[in-house]
XYZ file of C-alpha atoms in Angstrom:
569
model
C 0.000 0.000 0.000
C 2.944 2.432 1.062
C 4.081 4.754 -2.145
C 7.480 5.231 -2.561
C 8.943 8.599 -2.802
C 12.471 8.548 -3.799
C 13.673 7.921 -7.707
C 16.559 5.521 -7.551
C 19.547 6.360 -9.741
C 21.224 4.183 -11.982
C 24.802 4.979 -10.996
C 25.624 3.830 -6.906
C 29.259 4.539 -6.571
C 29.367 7.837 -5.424
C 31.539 10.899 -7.413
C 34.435 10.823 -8.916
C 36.659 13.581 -9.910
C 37.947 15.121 -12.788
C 39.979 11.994 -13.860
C 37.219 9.946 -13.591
C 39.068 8.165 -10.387
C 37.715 8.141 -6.865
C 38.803 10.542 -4.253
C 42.120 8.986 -2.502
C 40.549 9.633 1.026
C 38.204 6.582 0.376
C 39.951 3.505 2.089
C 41.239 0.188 0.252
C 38.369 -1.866 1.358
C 35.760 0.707 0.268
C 37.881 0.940 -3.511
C 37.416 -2.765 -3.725
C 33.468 -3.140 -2.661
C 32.744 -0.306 -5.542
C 34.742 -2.019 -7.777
C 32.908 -5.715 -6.723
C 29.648 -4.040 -6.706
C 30.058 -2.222 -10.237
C 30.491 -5.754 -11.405
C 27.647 -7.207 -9.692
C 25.526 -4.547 -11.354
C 26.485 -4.877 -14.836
C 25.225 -8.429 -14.029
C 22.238 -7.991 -11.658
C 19.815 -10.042 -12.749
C 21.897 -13.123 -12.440
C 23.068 -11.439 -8.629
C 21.219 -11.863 -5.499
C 22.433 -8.426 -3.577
C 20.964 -10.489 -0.487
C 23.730 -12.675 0.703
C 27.056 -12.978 0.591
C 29.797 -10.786 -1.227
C 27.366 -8.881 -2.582
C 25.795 -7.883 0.133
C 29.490 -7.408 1.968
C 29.713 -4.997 -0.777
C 26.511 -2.573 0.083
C 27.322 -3.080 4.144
C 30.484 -1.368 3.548
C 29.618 1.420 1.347
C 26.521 1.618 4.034
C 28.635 1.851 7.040
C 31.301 4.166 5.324
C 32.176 7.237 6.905
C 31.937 8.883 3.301
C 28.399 10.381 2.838
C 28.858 10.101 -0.650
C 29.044 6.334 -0.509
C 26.404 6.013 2.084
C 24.150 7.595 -0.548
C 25.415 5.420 -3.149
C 24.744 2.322 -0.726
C 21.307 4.001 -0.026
C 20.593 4.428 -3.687
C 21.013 0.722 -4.411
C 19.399 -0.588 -2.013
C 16.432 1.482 -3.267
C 17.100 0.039 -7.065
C 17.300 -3.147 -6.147
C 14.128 -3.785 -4.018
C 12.244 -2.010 -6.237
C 12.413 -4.966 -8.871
C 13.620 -7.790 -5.893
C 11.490 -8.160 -2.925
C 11.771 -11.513 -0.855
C 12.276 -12.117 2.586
C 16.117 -10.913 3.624
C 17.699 -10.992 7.528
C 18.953 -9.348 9.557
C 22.320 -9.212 7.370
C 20.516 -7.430 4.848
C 18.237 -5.160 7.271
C 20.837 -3.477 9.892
C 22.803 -1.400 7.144
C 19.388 0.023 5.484
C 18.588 1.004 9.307
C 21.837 2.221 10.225
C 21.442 4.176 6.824
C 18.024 5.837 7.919
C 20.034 7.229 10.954
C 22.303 9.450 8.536
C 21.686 13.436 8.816
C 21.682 13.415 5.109
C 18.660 13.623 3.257
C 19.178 11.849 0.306
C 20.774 8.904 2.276
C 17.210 8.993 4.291
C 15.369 8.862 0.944
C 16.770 6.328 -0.389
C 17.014 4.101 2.868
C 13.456 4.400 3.689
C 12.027 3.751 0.298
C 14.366 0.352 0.343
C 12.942 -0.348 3.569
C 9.121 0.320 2.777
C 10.081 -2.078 -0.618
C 11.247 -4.724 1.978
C 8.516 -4.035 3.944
C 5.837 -5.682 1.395
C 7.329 -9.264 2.803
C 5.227 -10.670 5.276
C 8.392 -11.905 7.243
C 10.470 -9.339 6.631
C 7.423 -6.565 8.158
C 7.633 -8.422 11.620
C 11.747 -8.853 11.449
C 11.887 -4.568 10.581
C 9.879 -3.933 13.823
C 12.281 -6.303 16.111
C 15.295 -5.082 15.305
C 14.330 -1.290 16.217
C 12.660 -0.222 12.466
C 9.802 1.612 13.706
C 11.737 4.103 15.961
C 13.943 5.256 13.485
C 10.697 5.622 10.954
C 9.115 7.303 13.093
C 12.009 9.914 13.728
C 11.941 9.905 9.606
C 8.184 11.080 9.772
C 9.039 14.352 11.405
C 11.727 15.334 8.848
C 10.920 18.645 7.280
C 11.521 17.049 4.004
C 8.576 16.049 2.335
C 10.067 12.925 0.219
C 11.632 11.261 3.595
C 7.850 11.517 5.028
C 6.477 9.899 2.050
C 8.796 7.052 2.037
C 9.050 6.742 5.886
C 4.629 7.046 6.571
C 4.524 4.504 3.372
C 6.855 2.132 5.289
C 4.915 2.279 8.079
C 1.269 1.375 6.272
C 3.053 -1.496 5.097
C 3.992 -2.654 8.671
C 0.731 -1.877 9.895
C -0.715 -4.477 7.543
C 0.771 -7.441 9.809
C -1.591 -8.122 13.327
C 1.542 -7.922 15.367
C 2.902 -5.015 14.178
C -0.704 -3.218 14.577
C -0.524 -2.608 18.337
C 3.071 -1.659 19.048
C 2.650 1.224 16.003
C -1.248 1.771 17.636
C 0.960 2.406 21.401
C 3.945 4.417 20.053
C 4.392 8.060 18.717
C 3.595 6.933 14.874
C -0.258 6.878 15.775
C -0.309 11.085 16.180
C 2.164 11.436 13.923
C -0.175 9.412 10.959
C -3.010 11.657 11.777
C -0.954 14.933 11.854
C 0.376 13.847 8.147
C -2.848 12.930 7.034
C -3.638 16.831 7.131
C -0.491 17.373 4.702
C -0.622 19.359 1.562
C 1.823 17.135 -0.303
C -1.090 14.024 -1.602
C 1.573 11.369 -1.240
C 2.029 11.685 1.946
C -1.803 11.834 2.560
C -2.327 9.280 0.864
C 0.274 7.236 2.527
C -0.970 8.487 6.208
C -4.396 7.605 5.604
C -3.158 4.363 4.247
C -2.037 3.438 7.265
C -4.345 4.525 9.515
C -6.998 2.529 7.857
C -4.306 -0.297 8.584
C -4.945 0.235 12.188
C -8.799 0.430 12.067
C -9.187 -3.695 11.987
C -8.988 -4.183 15.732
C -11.604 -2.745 18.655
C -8.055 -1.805 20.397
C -6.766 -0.019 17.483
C -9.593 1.436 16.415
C -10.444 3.201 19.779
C -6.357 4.840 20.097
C -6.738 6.089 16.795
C -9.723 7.814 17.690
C -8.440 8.797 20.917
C -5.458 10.137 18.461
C -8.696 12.400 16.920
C -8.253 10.502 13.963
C -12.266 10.759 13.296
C -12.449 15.316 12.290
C -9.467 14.409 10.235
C -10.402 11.291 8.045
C -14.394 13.109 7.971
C -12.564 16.262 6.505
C -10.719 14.287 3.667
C -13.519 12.698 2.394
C -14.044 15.619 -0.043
C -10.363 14.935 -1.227
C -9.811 14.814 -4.814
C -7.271 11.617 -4.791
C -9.921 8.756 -5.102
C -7.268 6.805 -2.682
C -7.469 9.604 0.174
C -11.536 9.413 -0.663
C -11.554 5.040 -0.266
C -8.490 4.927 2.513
C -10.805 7.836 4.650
C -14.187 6.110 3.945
C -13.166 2.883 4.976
C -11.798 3.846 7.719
C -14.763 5.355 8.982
C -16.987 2.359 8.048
C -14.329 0.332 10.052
C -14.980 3.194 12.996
C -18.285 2.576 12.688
C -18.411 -0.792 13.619
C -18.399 0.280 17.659
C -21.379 1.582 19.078
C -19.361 4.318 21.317
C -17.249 5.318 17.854
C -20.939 6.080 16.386
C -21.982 8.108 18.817
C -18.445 9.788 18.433
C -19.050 10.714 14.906
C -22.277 12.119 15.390
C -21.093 14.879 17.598
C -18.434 15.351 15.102
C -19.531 16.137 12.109
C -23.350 16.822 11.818
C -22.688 16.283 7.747
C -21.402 12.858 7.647
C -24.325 10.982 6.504
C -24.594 13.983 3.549
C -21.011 13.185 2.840
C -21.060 9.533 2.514
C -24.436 9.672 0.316
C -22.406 12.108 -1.936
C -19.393 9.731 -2.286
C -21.942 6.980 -3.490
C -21.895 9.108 -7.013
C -18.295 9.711 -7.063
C -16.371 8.008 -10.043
C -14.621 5.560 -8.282
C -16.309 2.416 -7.784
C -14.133 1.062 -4.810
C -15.352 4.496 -3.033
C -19.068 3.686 -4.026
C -18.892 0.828 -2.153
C -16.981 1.778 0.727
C -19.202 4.420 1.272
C -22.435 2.053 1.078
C -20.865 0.272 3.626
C -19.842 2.742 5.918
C -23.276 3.859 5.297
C -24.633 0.382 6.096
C -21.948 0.576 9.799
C -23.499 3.476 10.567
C -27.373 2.152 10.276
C -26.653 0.012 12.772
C -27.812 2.964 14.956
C -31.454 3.794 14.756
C -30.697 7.849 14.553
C -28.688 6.806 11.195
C -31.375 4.476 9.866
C -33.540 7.316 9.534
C -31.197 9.779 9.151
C -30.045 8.226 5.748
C -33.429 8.204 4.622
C -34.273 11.737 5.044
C -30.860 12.534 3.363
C -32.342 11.164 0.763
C -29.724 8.284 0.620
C -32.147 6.053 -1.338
C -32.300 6.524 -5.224
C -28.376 6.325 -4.738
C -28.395 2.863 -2.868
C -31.496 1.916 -5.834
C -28.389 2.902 -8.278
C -25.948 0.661 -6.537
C -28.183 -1.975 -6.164
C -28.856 -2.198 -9.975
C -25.313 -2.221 -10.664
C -23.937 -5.340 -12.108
C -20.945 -5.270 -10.433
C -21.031 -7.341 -7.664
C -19.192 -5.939 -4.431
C -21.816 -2.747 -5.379
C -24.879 -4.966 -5.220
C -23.604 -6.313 -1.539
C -23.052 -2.749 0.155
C -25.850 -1.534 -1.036
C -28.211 -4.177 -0.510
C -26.204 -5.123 3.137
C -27.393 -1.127 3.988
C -30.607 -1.056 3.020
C -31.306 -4.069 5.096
C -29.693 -2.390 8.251
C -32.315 0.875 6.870
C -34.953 -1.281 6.695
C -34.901 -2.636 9.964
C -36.665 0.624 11.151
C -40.563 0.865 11.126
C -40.607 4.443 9.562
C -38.326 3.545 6.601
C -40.704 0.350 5.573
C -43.003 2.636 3.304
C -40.593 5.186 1.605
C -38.301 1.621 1.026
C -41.173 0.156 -1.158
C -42.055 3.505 -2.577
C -38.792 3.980 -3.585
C -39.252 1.033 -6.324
C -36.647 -1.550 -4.095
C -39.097 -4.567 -3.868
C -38.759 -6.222 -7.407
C -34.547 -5.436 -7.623
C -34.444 -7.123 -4.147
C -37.067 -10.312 -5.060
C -34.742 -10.335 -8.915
C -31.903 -10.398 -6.112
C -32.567 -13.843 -4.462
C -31.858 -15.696 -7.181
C -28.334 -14.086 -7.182
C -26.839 -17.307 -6.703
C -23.598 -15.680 -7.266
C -23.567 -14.811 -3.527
C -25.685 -16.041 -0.856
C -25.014 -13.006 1.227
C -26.633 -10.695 -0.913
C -29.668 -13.403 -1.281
C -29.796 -13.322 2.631
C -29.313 -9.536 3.171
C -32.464 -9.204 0.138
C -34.580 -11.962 1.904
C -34.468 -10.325 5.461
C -35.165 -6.634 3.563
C -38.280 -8.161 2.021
C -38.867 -9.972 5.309
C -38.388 -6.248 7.037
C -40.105 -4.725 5.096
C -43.376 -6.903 6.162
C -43.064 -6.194 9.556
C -45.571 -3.923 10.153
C -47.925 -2.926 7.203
C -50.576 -4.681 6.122
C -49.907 -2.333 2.898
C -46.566 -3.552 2.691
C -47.002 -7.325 3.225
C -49.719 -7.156 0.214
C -47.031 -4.847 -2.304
C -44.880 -7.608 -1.314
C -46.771 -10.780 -2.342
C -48.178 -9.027 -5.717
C -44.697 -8.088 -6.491
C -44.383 -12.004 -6.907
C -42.056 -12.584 -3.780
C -43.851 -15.687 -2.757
C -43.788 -17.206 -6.406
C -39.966 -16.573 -6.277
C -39.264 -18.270 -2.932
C -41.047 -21.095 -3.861
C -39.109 -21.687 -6.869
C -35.923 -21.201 -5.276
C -36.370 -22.464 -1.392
C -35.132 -25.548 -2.535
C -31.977 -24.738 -4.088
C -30.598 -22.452 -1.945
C -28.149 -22.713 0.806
C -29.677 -23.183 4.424
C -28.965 -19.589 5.304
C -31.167 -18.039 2.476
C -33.756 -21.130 3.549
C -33.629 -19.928 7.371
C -34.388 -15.769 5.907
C -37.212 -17.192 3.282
C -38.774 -19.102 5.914
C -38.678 -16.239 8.127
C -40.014 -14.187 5.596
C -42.954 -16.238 4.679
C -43.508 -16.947 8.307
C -44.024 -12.739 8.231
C -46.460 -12.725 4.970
C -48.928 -15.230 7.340
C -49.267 -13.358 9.581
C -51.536 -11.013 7.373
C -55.146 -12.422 7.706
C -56.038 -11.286 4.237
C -52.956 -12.842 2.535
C -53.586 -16.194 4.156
C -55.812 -18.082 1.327
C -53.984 -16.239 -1.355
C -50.168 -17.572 0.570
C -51.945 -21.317 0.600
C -53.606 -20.830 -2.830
C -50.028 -20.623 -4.380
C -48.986 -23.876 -2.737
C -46.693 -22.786 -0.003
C -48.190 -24.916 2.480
C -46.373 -28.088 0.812
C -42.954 -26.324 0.443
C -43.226 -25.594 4.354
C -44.402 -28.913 5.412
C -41.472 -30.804 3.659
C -39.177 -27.995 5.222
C -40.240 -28.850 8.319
C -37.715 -31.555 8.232
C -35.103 -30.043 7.505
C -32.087 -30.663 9.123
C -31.286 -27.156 10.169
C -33.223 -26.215 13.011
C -33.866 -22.236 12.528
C -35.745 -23.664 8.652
C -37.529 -26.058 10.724
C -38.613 -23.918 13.150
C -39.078 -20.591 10.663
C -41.152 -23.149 8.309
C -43.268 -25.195 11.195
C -43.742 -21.002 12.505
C -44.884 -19.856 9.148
C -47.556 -23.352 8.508
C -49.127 -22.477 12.240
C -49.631 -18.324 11.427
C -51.682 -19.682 8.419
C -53.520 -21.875 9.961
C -55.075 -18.727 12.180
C -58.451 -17.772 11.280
C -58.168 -18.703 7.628
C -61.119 -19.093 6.106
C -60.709 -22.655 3.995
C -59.079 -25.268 5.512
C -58.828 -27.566 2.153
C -55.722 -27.161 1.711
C -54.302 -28.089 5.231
C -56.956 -31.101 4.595
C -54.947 -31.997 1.051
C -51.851 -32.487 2.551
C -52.470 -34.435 5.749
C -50.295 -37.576 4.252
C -48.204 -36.011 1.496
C -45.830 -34.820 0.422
C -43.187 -36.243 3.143
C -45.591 -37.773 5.244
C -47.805 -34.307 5.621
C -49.166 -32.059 8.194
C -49.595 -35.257 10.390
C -45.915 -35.644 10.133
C -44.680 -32.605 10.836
C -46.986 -32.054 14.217
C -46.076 -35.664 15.401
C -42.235 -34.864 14.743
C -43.128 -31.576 16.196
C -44.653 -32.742 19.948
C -42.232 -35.688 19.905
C -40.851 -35.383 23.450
C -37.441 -35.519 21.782
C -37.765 -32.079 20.203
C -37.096 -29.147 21.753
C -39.273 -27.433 24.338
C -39.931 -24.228 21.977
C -40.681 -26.661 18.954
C -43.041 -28.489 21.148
C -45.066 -25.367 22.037
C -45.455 -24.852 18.003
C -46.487 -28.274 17.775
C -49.593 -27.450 20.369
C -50.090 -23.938 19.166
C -50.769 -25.327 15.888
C -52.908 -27.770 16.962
C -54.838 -25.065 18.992
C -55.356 -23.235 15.607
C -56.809 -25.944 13.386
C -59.242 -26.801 17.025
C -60.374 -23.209 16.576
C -60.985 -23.399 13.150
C -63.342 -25.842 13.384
C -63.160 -27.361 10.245
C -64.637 -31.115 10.628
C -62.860 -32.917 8.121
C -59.240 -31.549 9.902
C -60.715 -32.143 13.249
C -61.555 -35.556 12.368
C -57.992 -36.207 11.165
C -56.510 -34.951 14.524
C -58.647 -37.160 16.705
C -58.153 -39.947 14.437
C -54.464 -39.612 15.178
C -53.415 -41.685 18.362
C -50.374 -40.256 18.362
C -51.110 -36.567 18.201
C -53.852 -36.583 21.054
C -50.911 -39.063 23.117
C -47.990 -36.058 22.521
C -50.471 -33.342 23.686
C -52.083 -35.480 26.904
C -47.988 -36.377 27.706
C -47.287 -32.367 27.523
C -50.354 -31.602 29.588
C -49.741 -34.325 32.177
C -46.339 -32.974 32.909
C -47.265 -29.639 33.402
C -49.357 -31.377 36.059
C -46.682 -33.623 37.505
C -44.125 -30.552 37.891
C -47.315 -28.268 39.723
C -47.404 -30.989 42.141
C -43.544 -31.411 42.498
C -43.090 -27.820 43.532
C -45.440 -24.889 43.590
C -42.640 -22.699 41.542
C -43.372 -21.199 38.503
C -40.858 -22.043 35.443
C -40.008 -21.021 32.081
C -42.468 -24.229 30.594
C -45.471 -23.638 32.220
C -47.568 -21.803 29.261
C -46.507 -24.912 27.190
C -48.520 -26.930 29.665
C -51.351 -24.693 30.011
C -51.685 -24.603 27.014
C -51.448 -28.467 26.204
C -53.899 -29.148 28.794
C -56.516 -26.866 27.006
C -55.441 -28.119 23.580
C -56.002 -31.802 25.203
C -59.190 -31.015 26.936
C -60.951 -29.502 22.966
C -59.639 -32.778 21.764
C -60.932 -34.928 24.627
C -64.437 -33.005 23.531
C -64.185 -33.777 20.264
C -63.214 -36.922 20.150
C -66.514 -37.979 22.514
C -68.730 -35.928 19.953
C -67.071 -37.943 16.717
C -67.485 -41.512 18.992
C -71.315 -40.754 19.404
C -71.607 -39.516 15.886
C -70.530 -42.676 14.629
C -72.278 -45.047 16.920
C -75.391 -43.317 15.685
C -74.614 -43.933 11.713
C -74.100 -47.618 13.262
């Protein structure tokens, strides 16, 4: 990430005078490493500078008393990790550091842009650090030249990509030091300071020193930058902010503007900014204030835009913030109005990525919550069509969100016949063995809120049996006193609602089923057992209340159906 200021030269060797021969002050063993390392150069790509007497070479000409030669040494260093990075030790490291302690500019140039080359080496980031790197960087940093910052902050946002680096840079000097450089009129170094503080913005730790640094009025204020790298390093950094409920707060009483300034960057020409800023949008809407706040910045039609796109990483910020936006009651209407329903139903069958099929299932599913309005724009949109097609063929995360979301659409007492005349019912029953609990329990939630109050009971009647063994199935498996407590209380909820519907033919087939009456007289009896064991209350007892009304109806019942048919008889 770190930009390198310096421009390496092709000659390393110093001046020479009028003869063309070095100055006799220059000691024998210095002669002989420019005259080795001349002849390594003419052949450098078959040289590794690295090891051995090539490297004996640079070390002397580094550790020279001559400042001319230290520059040289400097300067090819600089050449040669531009085009040769691996990982070196500590052979290779010590004279590049004990070059970045020279007084002389160009010897600092050169040293630090070699080391911030090195510095792209995974091994070689953590080795720089031990052996005393980061002091003498951070020194570097507060040069008045403006080429030694560059190289010496672009060093540094290389370090700060390794973990371990991360918190000895986040403890020392180099924190204030980024965000005082960040404000600098020279772009490289901008761009290289906000490099690295976005470097430091992956931990909770990190991220809560570099505000403390007051990292958050600087990064806000570059967001109108015109380097698209300033624009993505800042918003990212923010999003990354962002993440921490206290940080939110934070950057609310910092800049009233933010959410205006992040909606802006959404139309900016860079893409990678586009989508940083959707996302940093989307951090931010974690917060009800911002969910709302986005909304009246009119921060919709742009997220629309992005969600059209078809480039992907656009699609998942936008459509991963305007499911954080949609979790608020007051955004479910301007949402729909804003034309997002059919891009988001078009976007579950983005089997490309299941994330963006679960963030535009639990949208949809949002969106439902609380309008009846918005549950019925919903179905005619053809939402319910589409899940059926696809429920089967997606992963279980998008199954666990559909389920949900159909389990939502039930609830609506006018949508209940037209939900069962589309033949969801038999997706939901087979679902209800599913081997992932949250579809099991989403599905066996959504086939009990339709069987509320509906008005036909047919189709619950149709698939008693079938498919996968039916409705009778699926409440057996459901009040088995294996299964879970809470999937047990669905079991006799549902059974309540088909009681209350009244429907003969489904009554008939509940009392005809041994097992069914059995689960719900086992549930009720011990609710009973555990009264008389103690008098306390527990978590279970509605279950049993419950159960023992549920059992009692049936107990009715199946006395009524017994004298019915001894009469036919």
């Amino acid at each position: 990430m770190g930009n390198s200021c310096s421009s390496c030269c092709s000659s390393c060797c110093g001046k020479r005078n009028r003869t063309g021969l070095y100055e006799p002050l220059l000691q024998e063993n210095e002669r002989q490493a420019i005259a080795e390392l001349l002849q390594y150069l003419e052949n450098r790509s078959d040289t590794n500078f690295f090891e051995g007497e090539p490297l004996q070479a640079l070390s002397t000409l580094a550790y020279s008393d001559n400042v001319d030669l230290q520059r040289s040494a400097a300067l090819a260093f600089a050449e040669i990790t531009e085009k040769d990075v691996r990982q070196v030790g500590r052979d290779t490291l010590d004279p590049i550091l004990f070059l970045l302690q020279s007084h002389d500019v160009e010897v600092q140039r050169a040293a630090s842009a070699a080391l911030g080359n090195l510095a792209v080496n995974t091994e070689n980031k953590l080795l720089i650090v031990k052996l005393g790197g980061l002091d003498q960087l951070i020194r570097q940093m507060g040069s008045p030249n403006v080429e030694v910052q560059c190289n010496a902050v672009g060093c540094i946002t290389n370090l700060a990509t390794h973990d371990e680096n991360k918190t000895k840079i986040a403890k020392s000097e180099a924190l204030r030091l980024l965000v005082d450089l960040a404000k600098s009129k020279d772009q490289r170094v901008q761009r290289n300071a906000t490099g690295a503080l976005l470097n430091m913005t992956h931990t909770q730790e990190n991220r809560q020193q570099l505000v403390n640094a007051g990292a958050i009025p600087v990064l806000i204020s570059l967001l109108s930058s015109p380097d698209a790298d300033v624009q993505y390093y800042c918003t990212t950094a923010l999003s990354n902010i962002a993440v921490d409920a206290g940080n939110r707060k934070k950057l609310a009483q910092t800049d009233s503007r933010l959410v205006q300034y992040l909606i802006a960057l959404m139309d900016t020409k860079s893409l990678k900014v586009q989508c940083q800023a959707a996302l940093a949008l989307r951090n931010l809407a974690s917060d009800e204030k911002y969910q709302l706040e986005i909304v009246r910045c009119k921060g919709l039609p742009p997220l629309l835009r992005l969600l059209k796109s078809s480039f992907l990483p656009l699609i998942l910020s936008s459509v991963a913030c305007i499911r954080n936006i949609s979790i608020h009651p007051a955004n479910e209407s301007p949402i729909i109005d804003g034309g997002f329903v059919n891009p988001l139903i078009e976007l579950l069958a983005y089997d490309d990525n299941e994330e963006i099929q679960c963030h535009a299932i639990s949208t949809l599913r949002n969106l439902a919550a609380s309008s009846e309005r918005n549950k019925k724009a919903i179905v005619e949109a053809g939402a319910v069509e589409r899940i059926k097609t696809l429920i089967n063929k997606v992963p279980a995360s998008v199954q666990t969100e559909m389920t949900a979301a159909i389990a939502v659409l039930a609830l609506s007492d006018d949508l209940k016949q037209r939900l069962l005349s589309m033949g969801i019912l038999e997706v939901l029953v087979e679902l209800t063995s599913s081997t992932n609990m949250e579809v099991e329990g989403n599905s066996a939630a959504a086939i009990g809120n339709l069987s509320s109050k509906v008005k036909d009971y047919t189709p619950f009647v149709k698939i008693w049996e079938s498919p996968a063994g039916g409705l009778e199935k699926f409440l057996i498996q459901f009040l088995s006193e294996q299964q879970d407590i809470a999937f047990q209380h669905i079991g006799v909820w549902t059974v309540e609602q088909f009681l209350d519907g009244r429907d003969e033919r489904l009554l008939k087939l509940i009392i005809e089923s041994n097992t069914i009456v059995e689960s719900v007289k086992r549930i009720a009896d011990e609710g009973q057992a555990l009264r008389m064991e103690n008098n306390d209350e527990n978590d279970e007892g509605d279950i049993h209340t419950l159960a023992k009304r549920v059992y009692h109806i049936l107990q009715q019942n199946g006395e009524a159906n017994n004298r019915s048919q001894k009469k036919q008889r």
